[in-house]
Short mmCIF file of C-alpha atoms and ligand atoms in Angstrom, two decimals:
data_model
loop_
_atom_site.label_atom_id
_atom_site.label_comp_id
_atom_site.label_asym_id
_atom_site.label_seq_id
_atom_site.Cartn_x
_atom_site.Cartn_y
_atom_site.Cartn_z
CA MET A 439 0.00 0.00 0.00
CA ASN A 440 1.44 3.41 -0.88
CA LEU A 441 1.88 6.17 1.65
CA MET A 442 -1.07 8.31 0.52
CA GLN A 443 -3.41 5.31 0.71
CA LYS A 444 -2.29 4.75 4.31
CA ILE A 445 -2.88 8.42 5.08
CA TRP A 446 -6.36 8.27 3.52
CA ASP A 447 -7.20 5.22 5.65
CA ALA A 448 -5.95 6.96 8.80
CA ALA A 449 -7.93 10.11 7.96
CA LYS A 450 -11.14 8.07 7.54
CA SER A 451 -10.65 6.31 10.89
CA ASP A 452 -11.30 9.52 12.89
CA LYS A 453 -12.93 12.21 10.75
CA LYS A 454 -11.68 15.74 11.43
CA LYS A 455 -13.20 19.12 10.50
CA ILE A 456 -11.00 20.81 7.90
CA VAL A 457 -11.79 24.37 6.85
CA LEU A 458 -11.12 25.54 3.29
CA PRO A 459 -11.10 29.36 3.18
CA GLU A 460 -10.91 29.51 -0.63
CA GLY A 461 -14.50 28.26 -0.70
CA ASN A 462 -15.53 29.58 -4.08
CA GLU A 463 -12.47 28.34 -5.95
CA GLU A 464 -13.37 25.65 -8.47
CA ARG A 465 -10.75 22.98 -7.64
CA THR A 466 -11.56 23.46 -3.95
CA ILE A 467 -15.31 22.98 -4.57
CA VAL A 468 -14.67 19.76 -6.51
CA ALA A 469 -12.28 18.53 -3.79
CA ALA A 470 -14.68 19.37 -0.93
CA GLU A 471 -17.49 17.29 -2.40
CA LYS A 472 -15.16 14.33 -2.93
CA ILE A 473 -13.57 14.62 0.53
CA ASN A 474 -17.05 14.52 2.06
CA ARG A 475 -18.25 11.65 -0.15
CA LEU A 476 -15.12 9.57 0.57
CA GLY A 477 -15.35 10.29 4.30
CA LEU A 478 -11.78 11.61 4.48
CA ALA A 479 -12.79 14.62 6.59
CA HIS A 480 -15.67 16.96 7.28
CA PRO A 481 -14.82 19.83 4.88
CA ILE A 482 -16.08 23.37 5.54
CA LEU A 483 -16.10 25.84 2.64
CA ILE A 484 -15.81 29.54 3.53
CA GLY A 485 -17.48 32.16 1.36
CA ASN A 486 -20.80 33.43 0.04
CA LYS A 487 -23.21 30.47 0.10
CA GLU A 488 -25.17 31.39 -3.01
CA GLU A 489 -22.04 32.01 -5.03
CA ILE A 490 -20.47 28.71 -3.97
CA ILE A 491 -23.63 26.68 -4.63
CA ASN A 492 -24.05 28.28 -8.05
CA LYS A 493 -20.46 27.48 -8.91
CA GLY A 494 -21.09 23.91 -7.76
CA HIS A 495 -24.08 23.67 -10.12
CA ALA A 496 -21.99 24.98 -13.00
CA LEU A 497 -19.36 22.33 -12.24
CA ASP A 498 -22.01 19.62 -11.87
CA VAL A 499 -20.97 19.18 -8.23
CA ASP A 500 -23.62 18.53 -5.58
CA LEU A 501 -22.72 20.49 -2.46
CA SER A 502 -25.90 19.68 -0.53
CA GLN A 503 -23.93 17.61 2.02
CA VAL A 504 -21.02 20.06 2.36
CA GLU A 505 -21.01 22.69 5.11
CA ILE A 506 -20.60 26.26 3.87
CA ILE A 507 -20.00 29.22 6.20
CA ASP A 508 -20.24 32.85 5.14
CA PRO A 509 -18.15 34.99 7.54
CA ALA A 510 -20.53 37.94 7.03
CA GLU A 511 -23.48 35.85 8.30
CA SER A 512 -21.66 33.79 10.90
CA GLU A 513 -22.93 33.88 14.47
CA ASN A 514 -19.30 33.37 15.55
CA LEU A 515 -17.93 36.47 13.82
CA GLU A 516 -18.03 38.68 16.95
CA LYS A 517 -16.39 35.93 19.02
CA TYR A 518 -13.54 35.64 16.50
CA ILE A 519 -13.06 39.42 16.28
CA THR A 520 -12.82 39.76 20.06
CA ALA A 521 -10.44 36.81 20.37
CA PHE A 522 -8.23 38.11 17.54
CA TYR A 523 -8.16 41.59 19.12
CA GLU A 524 -7.09 40.08 22.46
CA LEU A 525 -4.33 38.08 20.73
CA ARG A 526 -2.94 41.01 18.74
CA LYS A 527 -3.73 44.17 20.75
CA ASN A 528 -0.13 44.37 21.97
CA LYS A 529 0.89 44.51 18.28
CA GLY A 530 -1.16 47.67 17.72
CA ILE A 531 -4.39 46.01 16.53
CA THR A 532 -7.54 47.99 17.38
CA LEU A 533 -11.07 46.52 17.49
CA GLU A 534 -11.87 48.28 14.20
CA LYS A 535 -8.80 46.77 12.53
CA ALA A 536 -9.58 43.35 14.04
CA GLU A 537 -13.09 43.42 12.53
CA LYS A 538 -11.73 44.19 9.06
CA ILE A 539 -8.99 41.55 9.31
CA VAL A 540 -11.18 38.72 10.66
CA LYS A 541 -13.73 39.18 7.86
CA ASP A 542 -10.96 38.04 5.49
CA PRO A 543 -11.70 34.32 4.85
CA LEU A 544 -8.12 33.28 5.64
CA TYR A 545 -8.15 34.98 9.04
CA PHE A 546 -11.74 33.84 9.71
CA ALA A 547 -10.76 30.23 8.99
CA THR A 548 -7.62 30.51 11.12
CA MET A 549 -9.74 31.79 14.02
CA MET A 550 -12.06 28.79 13.56
CA VAL A 551 -9.07 26.51 14.06
CA LYS A 552 -7.76 28.56 16.98
CA LEU A 553 -11.11 28.39 18.81
CA ASP A 554 -11.66 24.68 18.03
CA ASP A 555 -14.52 25.18 15.56
CA ALA A 556 -12.32 23.34 13.06
CA ASP A 557 -9.41 20.93 13.52
CA GLY A 558 -7.26 22.17 10.64
CA MET A 559 -7.10 24.44 7.60
CA VAL A 560 -5.93 24.05 4.00
CA SER A 561 -5.48 26.96 1.61
CA GLY A 562 -3.21 28.14 -1.19
CA ALA A 563 -4.94 27.29 -4.48
CA VAL A 564 -5.28 31.06 -4.92
CA HIS A 565 -3.30 32.67 -2.10
CA THR A 566 0.48 32.67 -1.73
CA THR A 567 2.36 30.72 0.92
CA GLY A 568 3.04 33.94 2.85
CA ASP A 569 -0.70 34.81 2.85
CA LEU A 570 -1.43 31.53 4.63
CA LEU A 571 1.58 31.51 6.93
CA ARG A 572 1.09 35.00 8.37
CA PRO A 573 -2.31 34.37 10.05
CA GLY A 574 -1.00 30.96 11.12
CA LEU A 575 2.09 32.42 12.73
CA GLN A 576 0.17 35.28 14.33
CA ILE A 577 -2.80 33.25 15.61
CA ILE A 578 -2.06 29.52 15.83
CA LYS A 579 1.61 29.90 16.77
CA THR A 580 4.06 27.07 17.42
CA ALA A 581 3.32 23.84 19.29
CA PRO A 582 4.66 23.59 22.86
CA GLY A 583 8.41 22.97 22.81
CA VAL A 584 8.74 23.89 19.12
CA SER A 585 10.71 27.03 18.24
CA VAL A 586 10.07 27.29 14.54
CA VAL A 587 7.38 26.48 12.00
CA SER A 588 8.80 24.82 8.90
CA SER A 589 7.61 22.65 6.06
CA PHE A 590 8.37 19.46 4.20
CA PHE A 591 7.50 17.78 0.94
CA ILE A 592 6.79 14.09 0.63
CA MET A 593 8.64 13.13 -2.55
CA GLU A 594 7.63 9.93 -4.33
CA VAL A 595 10.22 9.25 -7.02
CA PRO A 596 9.09 6.56 -9.46
CA ASN A 597 11.39 3.59 -10.19
CA SER A 598 13.98 4.75 -7.68
CA SER A 599 15.85 2.98 -4.92
CA TYR A 600 16.93 6.20 -3.18
CA GLY A 601 15.45 6.85 0.26
CA GLU A 602 12.83 4.18 1.00
CA ASP A 603 12.25 2.86 -2.50
CA GLY A 604 11.93 6.38 -3.85
CA LEU A 605 10.12 7.84 -0.84
CA LEU A 606 11.89 10.80 0.79
CA LEU A 607 11.03 13.88 2.83
CA PHE A 608 12.59 17.22 1.80
CA ALA A 609 12.73 20.18 4.23
CA ASP A 610 12.41 23.14 4.46
CA CYS A 611 11.21 24.01 0.97
CA ALA A 612 8.56 26.65 1.74
CA VAL A 613 8.80 28.61 4.99
CA ASN A 614 12.15 29.85 6.39
CA PRO A 615 14.16 31.86 3.85
CA MET A 616 17.45 31.91 5.81
CA PRO A 617 17.34 29.57 8.81
CA ASN A 618 20.12 30.10 11.36
CA GLU A 619 21.89 27.09 12.84
CA ASP A 620 19.40 26.72 15.72
CA GLN A 621 16.49 26.88 13.30
CA LEU A 622 18.17 24.40 10.94
CA ALA A 623 18.67 21.99 13.84
CA ALA A 624 14.99 22.42 14.79
CA ILE A 625 13.91 21.76 11.19
CA ALA A 626 15.98 18.54 11.12
CA ILE A 627 14.45 17.30 14.37
CA ALA A 628 10.89 18.24 13.37
CA THR A 629 11.21 16.50 10.01
CA ALA A 630 12.63 13.35 11.63
CA GLU A 631 9.63 13.31 13.99
CA THR A 632 7.24 13.84 11.08
CA ALA A 633 8.88 11.00 9.15
CA LYS A 634 8.29 8.69 12.11
CA ARG A 635 4.80 9.78 13.12
CA LEU A 636 3.14 10.68 9.85
CA CYS A 637 4.99 8.49 7.35
CA ASN A 638 5.94 5.53 9.52
CA MET A 639 9.56 5.78 8.34
CA ASP A 640 12.80 5.11 10.21
CA PRO A 641 14.33 8.56 9.64
CA LYS A 642 17.90 8.94 8.40
CA VAL A 643 18.44 12.68 8.19
CA ALA A 644 21.10 14.21 5.93
CA MET A 645 22.08 17.84 6.54
CA LEU A 646 22.89 18.91 3.00
CA SER A 647 25.76 21.09 1.87
CA PHE A 648 28.27 21.41 -0.97
CA SER A 649 30.80 19.86 1.40
CA THR A 650 31.05 16.36 2.91
CA LYS A 651 32.68 16.04 6.32
CA GLY A 652 35.13 18.88 5.90
CA SER A 653 35.88 18.55 2.19
CA ALA A 654 35.25 22.30 1.79
CA ASP A 655 35.30 25.27 4.11
CA HIS A 656 33.02 28.29 4.11
CA GLU A 657 30.81 30.06 6.64
CA VAL A 658 27.70 28.56 5.02
CA VAL A 659 29.18 25.09 5.52
CA ASP A 660 29.93 25.98 9.15
CA LYS A 661 26.22 26.73 9.59
CA VAL A 662 25.27 23.22 8.47
CA ARG A 663 28.03 21.62 10.55
CA ASN A 664 26.99 23.52 13.69
CA ALA A 665 23.30 22.80 13.09
CA THR A 666 24.12 19.08 12.85
CA LYS A 667 26.05 19.24 16.12
CA LYS A 668 23.18 21.03 17.85
CA ALA A 669 20.58 18.60 16.51
CA ASN A 670 22.70 15.67 17.72
CA GLU A 671 23.10 17.24 21.17
CA LEU A 672 19.36 17.91 21.43
CA ARG A 673 18.27 14.51 20.11
CA PRO A 674 21.04 11.90 20.35
CA ASP A 675 18.37 9.24 19.74
CA LEU A 676 17.86 10.41 16.13
CA ASP A 677 20.11 9.56 13.16
CA ILE A 678 21.06 13.02 11.90
CA ASP A 679 24.39 13.50 10.10
CA GLY A 680 26.17 16.22 8.17
CA GLU A 681 27.49 18.07 6.54
CA LEU A 682 26.85 15.84 3.52
CA GLN A 683 26.64 16.39 -0.20
CA LEU A 684 23.57 15.05 -1.91
CA ASP A 685 25.39 12.14 -3.57
CA ALA A 686 27.05 11.11 -0.31
CA SER A 687 23.64 11.22 1.35
CA ILE A 688 21.79 8.88 -0.97
CA VAL A 689 24.35 6.82 -2.92
CA GLU A 690 25.92 4.00 -0.90
CA LYS A 691 29.08 3.81 -3.03
CA VAL A 692 29.80 7.53 -2.74
CA ALA A 693 28.97 7.42 0.97
CA ASN A 694 31.54 4.64 1.55
CA GLN A 695 34.17 6.84 -0.05
CA LYS A 696 33.27 10.24 1.38
CA ALA A 697 31.63 9.50 4.74
CA PRO A 698 32.61 6.02 5.89
CA GLY A 699 31.01 4.93 9.15
CA SER A 700 28.08 7.36 8.92
CA LYS A 701 24.70 5.96 10.02
CA VAL A 702 23.01 8.23 7.50
CA ALA A 703 25.25 8.62 4.45
CA GLY A 704 24.11 6.45 1.54
CA LYS A 705 20.80 5.72 3.29
CA ALA A 706 19.23 9.14 3.83
CA ASN A 707 15.46 9.33 3.51
CA VAL A 708 15.10 12.85 4.97
CA LEU A 709 17.00 15.64 3.20
CA VAL A 710 17.40 18.94 5.08
CA PHE A 711 18.44 21.81 2.82
CA PRO A 712 20.62 24.65 4.13
CA ASP A 713 18.18 27.41 3.11
CA LEU A 714 14.92 28.04 1.30
CA GLN A 715 16.44 28.78 -2.09
CA ALA A 716 18.22 25.41 -2.12
CA GLY A 717 15.17 23.57 -0.74
CA ASN A 718 12.67 25.09 -3.10
CA ILE A 719 14.88 24.64 -6.16
CA GLY A 720 15.81 21.13 -5.03
CA TYR A 721 12.29 19.76 -4.73
CA LYS A 722 11.24 21.30 -8.06
CA LEU A 723 14.30 19.78 -9.81
CA VAL A 724 13.38 16.31 -8.58
CA GLN A 725 9.70 16.86 -9.35
CA ARG A 726 10.35 17.94 -12.93
CA PHE A 727 13.43 15.93 -13.98
CA ALA A 728 12.56 12.69 -12.19
CA ASN A 729 8.81 13.01 -12.69
CA ALA A 730 8.38 12.71 -8.93
CA LYS A 731 5.13 13.30 -7.09
CA ALA A 732 5.67 16.17 -4.66
CA ILE A 733 3.06 16.22 -1.89
CA GLY A 734 3.05 19.49 0.04
CA PRO A 735 4.36 21.77 1.22
CA VAL A 736 3.08 20.34 4.49
CA CYS A 737 3.68 22.59 7.49
CA GLN A 738 5.09 21.26 10.75
CA GLY A 739 5.48 22.92 14.11
CA PHE A 740 2.15 24.75 14.32
CA ALA A 741 0.13 24.16 17.49
CA LYS A 742 -2.70 23.01 15.17
CA PRO A 743 -2.34 21.95 11.55
CA ILE A 744 -2.67 24.47 8.76
CA ASN A 745 -1.35 23.66 5.33
CA ASP A 746 -0.53 25.26 2.06
CA LEU A 747 -1.16 24.25 -1.55
CA SER A 748 0.71 25.10 -4.67
CA ARG A 749 -1.27 27.54 -6.84
CA GLY A 750 -0.87 25.03 -9.67
CA CYS A 751 -2.54 22.29 -7.58
CA SER A 752 -5.26 19.97 -8.86
CA SER A 753 -8.39 18.89 -6.96
CA ASP A 754 -6.64 15.60 -6.22
CA ASP A 755 -3.70 17.48 -4.67
CA ILE A 756 -6.15 19.34 -2.41
CA ILE A 757 -7.72 16.04 -1.34
CA ASP A 758 -4.29 14.61 -0.42
CA VAL A 759 -3.30 17.69 1.59
CA VAL A 760 -6.66 17.70 3.41
CA ALA A 761 -6.15 14.01 4.30
CA LEU A 762 -2.63 14.78 5.58
CA THR A 763 -3.94 17.72 7.59
CA ALA A 764 -6.65 15.53 9.10
CA VAL A 765 -4.05 12.97 10.20
CA GLN A 766 -1.88 15.74 11.67
CA ALA A 767 -4.96 16.92 13.60
CA GLN A 768 -5.45 13.41 14.98
CA ASN A 769 -1.90 13.58 16.40
CA ILE A 770 -2.56 16.82 18.32
CA LYS A 771 -2.93 15.97 21.97
N1 ACO B 1834 8.25 29.98 12.93
C1 ACO B 1834 7.62 30.53 13.99
N2 ACO B 1834 7.28 31.82 14.06
C2 ACO B 1834 7.63 32.62 13.02
C3 ACO B 1834 8.30 32.12 11.88
C4 ACO B 1834 8.60 30.73 11.86
N3 ACO B 1834 9.20 30.15 10.83
N4 ACO B 1834 8.49 33.14 11.01
C5 ACO B 1834 7.94 34.25 11.57
N5 ACO B 1834 7.43 33.93 12.79
C6 ACO B 1834 6.63 34.77 13.68
C7 ACO B 1834 7.26 36.09 14.06
O1 ACO B 1834 8.00 35.95 15.23
C8 ACO B 1834 6.02 36.96 14.24
O2 ACO B 1834 5.39 36.74 15.48
P1 ACO B 1834 4.60 37.95 16.20
O3 ACO B 1834 3.90 38.75 15.13
O4 ACO B 1834 3.64 37.27 17.12
O5 ACO B 1834 5.67 38.72 16.86
C9 ACO B 1834 5.05 36.46 13.21
O6 ACO B 1834 5.46 35.12 12.94
C10 ACO B 1834 5.04 37.25 11.93
O7 ACO B 1834 6.40 37.42 11.60
P2 ACO B 1834 6.89 38.41 10.51
O8 ACO B 1834 8.39 38.47 10.57
O9 ACO B 1834 6.12 39.67 10.59
O10 ACO B 1834 6.41 37.68 9.24
P3 ACO B 1834 7.05 37.76 7.88
O11 ACO B 1834 6.46 38.90 7.18
O12 ACO B 1834 8.53 37.64 7.93
O13 ACO B 1834 6.52 36.42 7.24
C11 ACO B 1834 6.83 34.26 6.48
C12 ACO B 1834 6.88 35.16 7.71
C13 ACO B 1834 5.49 34.46 5.81
C14 ACO B 1834 6.98 32.83 6.92
C15 ACO B 1834 8.01 34.67 5.56
O14 ACO B 1834 9.18 34.25 6.14
C16 ACO B 1834 7.88 34.13 4.17
O15 ACO B 1834 7.31 34.78 3.32
N6 ACO B 1834 8.51 32.92 3.90
C17 ACO B 1834 8.60 32.39 2.57
C18 ACO B 1834 7.31 31.80 2.10
C19 ACO B 1834 7.37 31.63 0.61
O16 ACO B 1834 7.18 32.56 -0.16
N7 ACO B 1834 7.63 30.41 0.16
C20 ACO B 1834 7.71 30.23 -1.24
C21 ACO B 1834 7.74 28.85 -1.66
S1 ACO B 1834 6.25 28.02 -1.59
C22 ACO B 1834 6.36 26.79 -2.76
O17 ACO B 1834 7.04 26.85 -3.71
C23 ACO B 1834 5.56 25.62 -2.53
#
């Protein structure tokens, strides 16, 4: 059984409420009906009811069983405005500003998650990653004990023996433009935990660089080296090694030559990139050149799950990310 099938099955076993703030977007409408019909989650579309239902008709999609909430008509609007004001008043937010902000579907949906009216949120078919992350960072904030929100992609590379038969996690490809060494260590640890909990993998985490074990020297290599040391000090139970070049991370023969004795080199199934430019370019290279399926970006580290989509996503991509979000919500204690 492939990973997404397992995630679908897990999502169905304990249905969670997932709010979709881009409620009148066509791919989202198609996905919401299917998510509901398949029992993957209880989807909630945000937006003008009449508009959404009319769009559904035009798409030949029956939304009669899908919950739709219009922020302008919601009985919870006042509650969300007050709660948002309380959260952000020390950042200069007035009640008037709070009212304007919370009427925005993305903020409204984030407040639903914050106040437990939904278990998770998925957005990004229209909005940018930053548009989604900002309300998340301001309102949901990080989980206890987590210092930084980051993201990962599940990469499924066809006909490949790298990682776990072509299955690898790449991080961080979407959130932190220039992580410092503490943040890079936190990203490595969070992704190892995600690999275990969400993907049932035995994580072998490679901290990527253009140098392997001292083969080159530069301050950017020092960052990766120090992040590896910090991650190992914080979590000696995890297999995290670096700095490693990509080939030394995934190719056994190169690993034997360049990093003999490493528990990770040659066997890595989690790749941690040194910064966002490398991570974002890296996942897109593999996606395009190797025809890999790239699922994500999936966020990690939020106190409650909120996730992003690529603006080029299909309805099926939305369904997968909703299922993943639902399973993340199940893991929130
Ligand atoms: N983890 C935890 N908290 C954070 C993080 C983080 N990674 N980043 C910012 N914060 C906090 C700040 O401390 C701040 O908290 P406060 O307001 O309570 O004091 C709050 O979040 C907002 O921080 P800002 O610095 O004002 O937010 P900023 O404008 O820098 O935006 C963002 C943060 C959106 C994550 C920004 O770094 C960003 O745009 N990242 C890149 C996203 C992107 O464009 N990705 C593109 C690729 S997507 C793809 O291809 C799939």
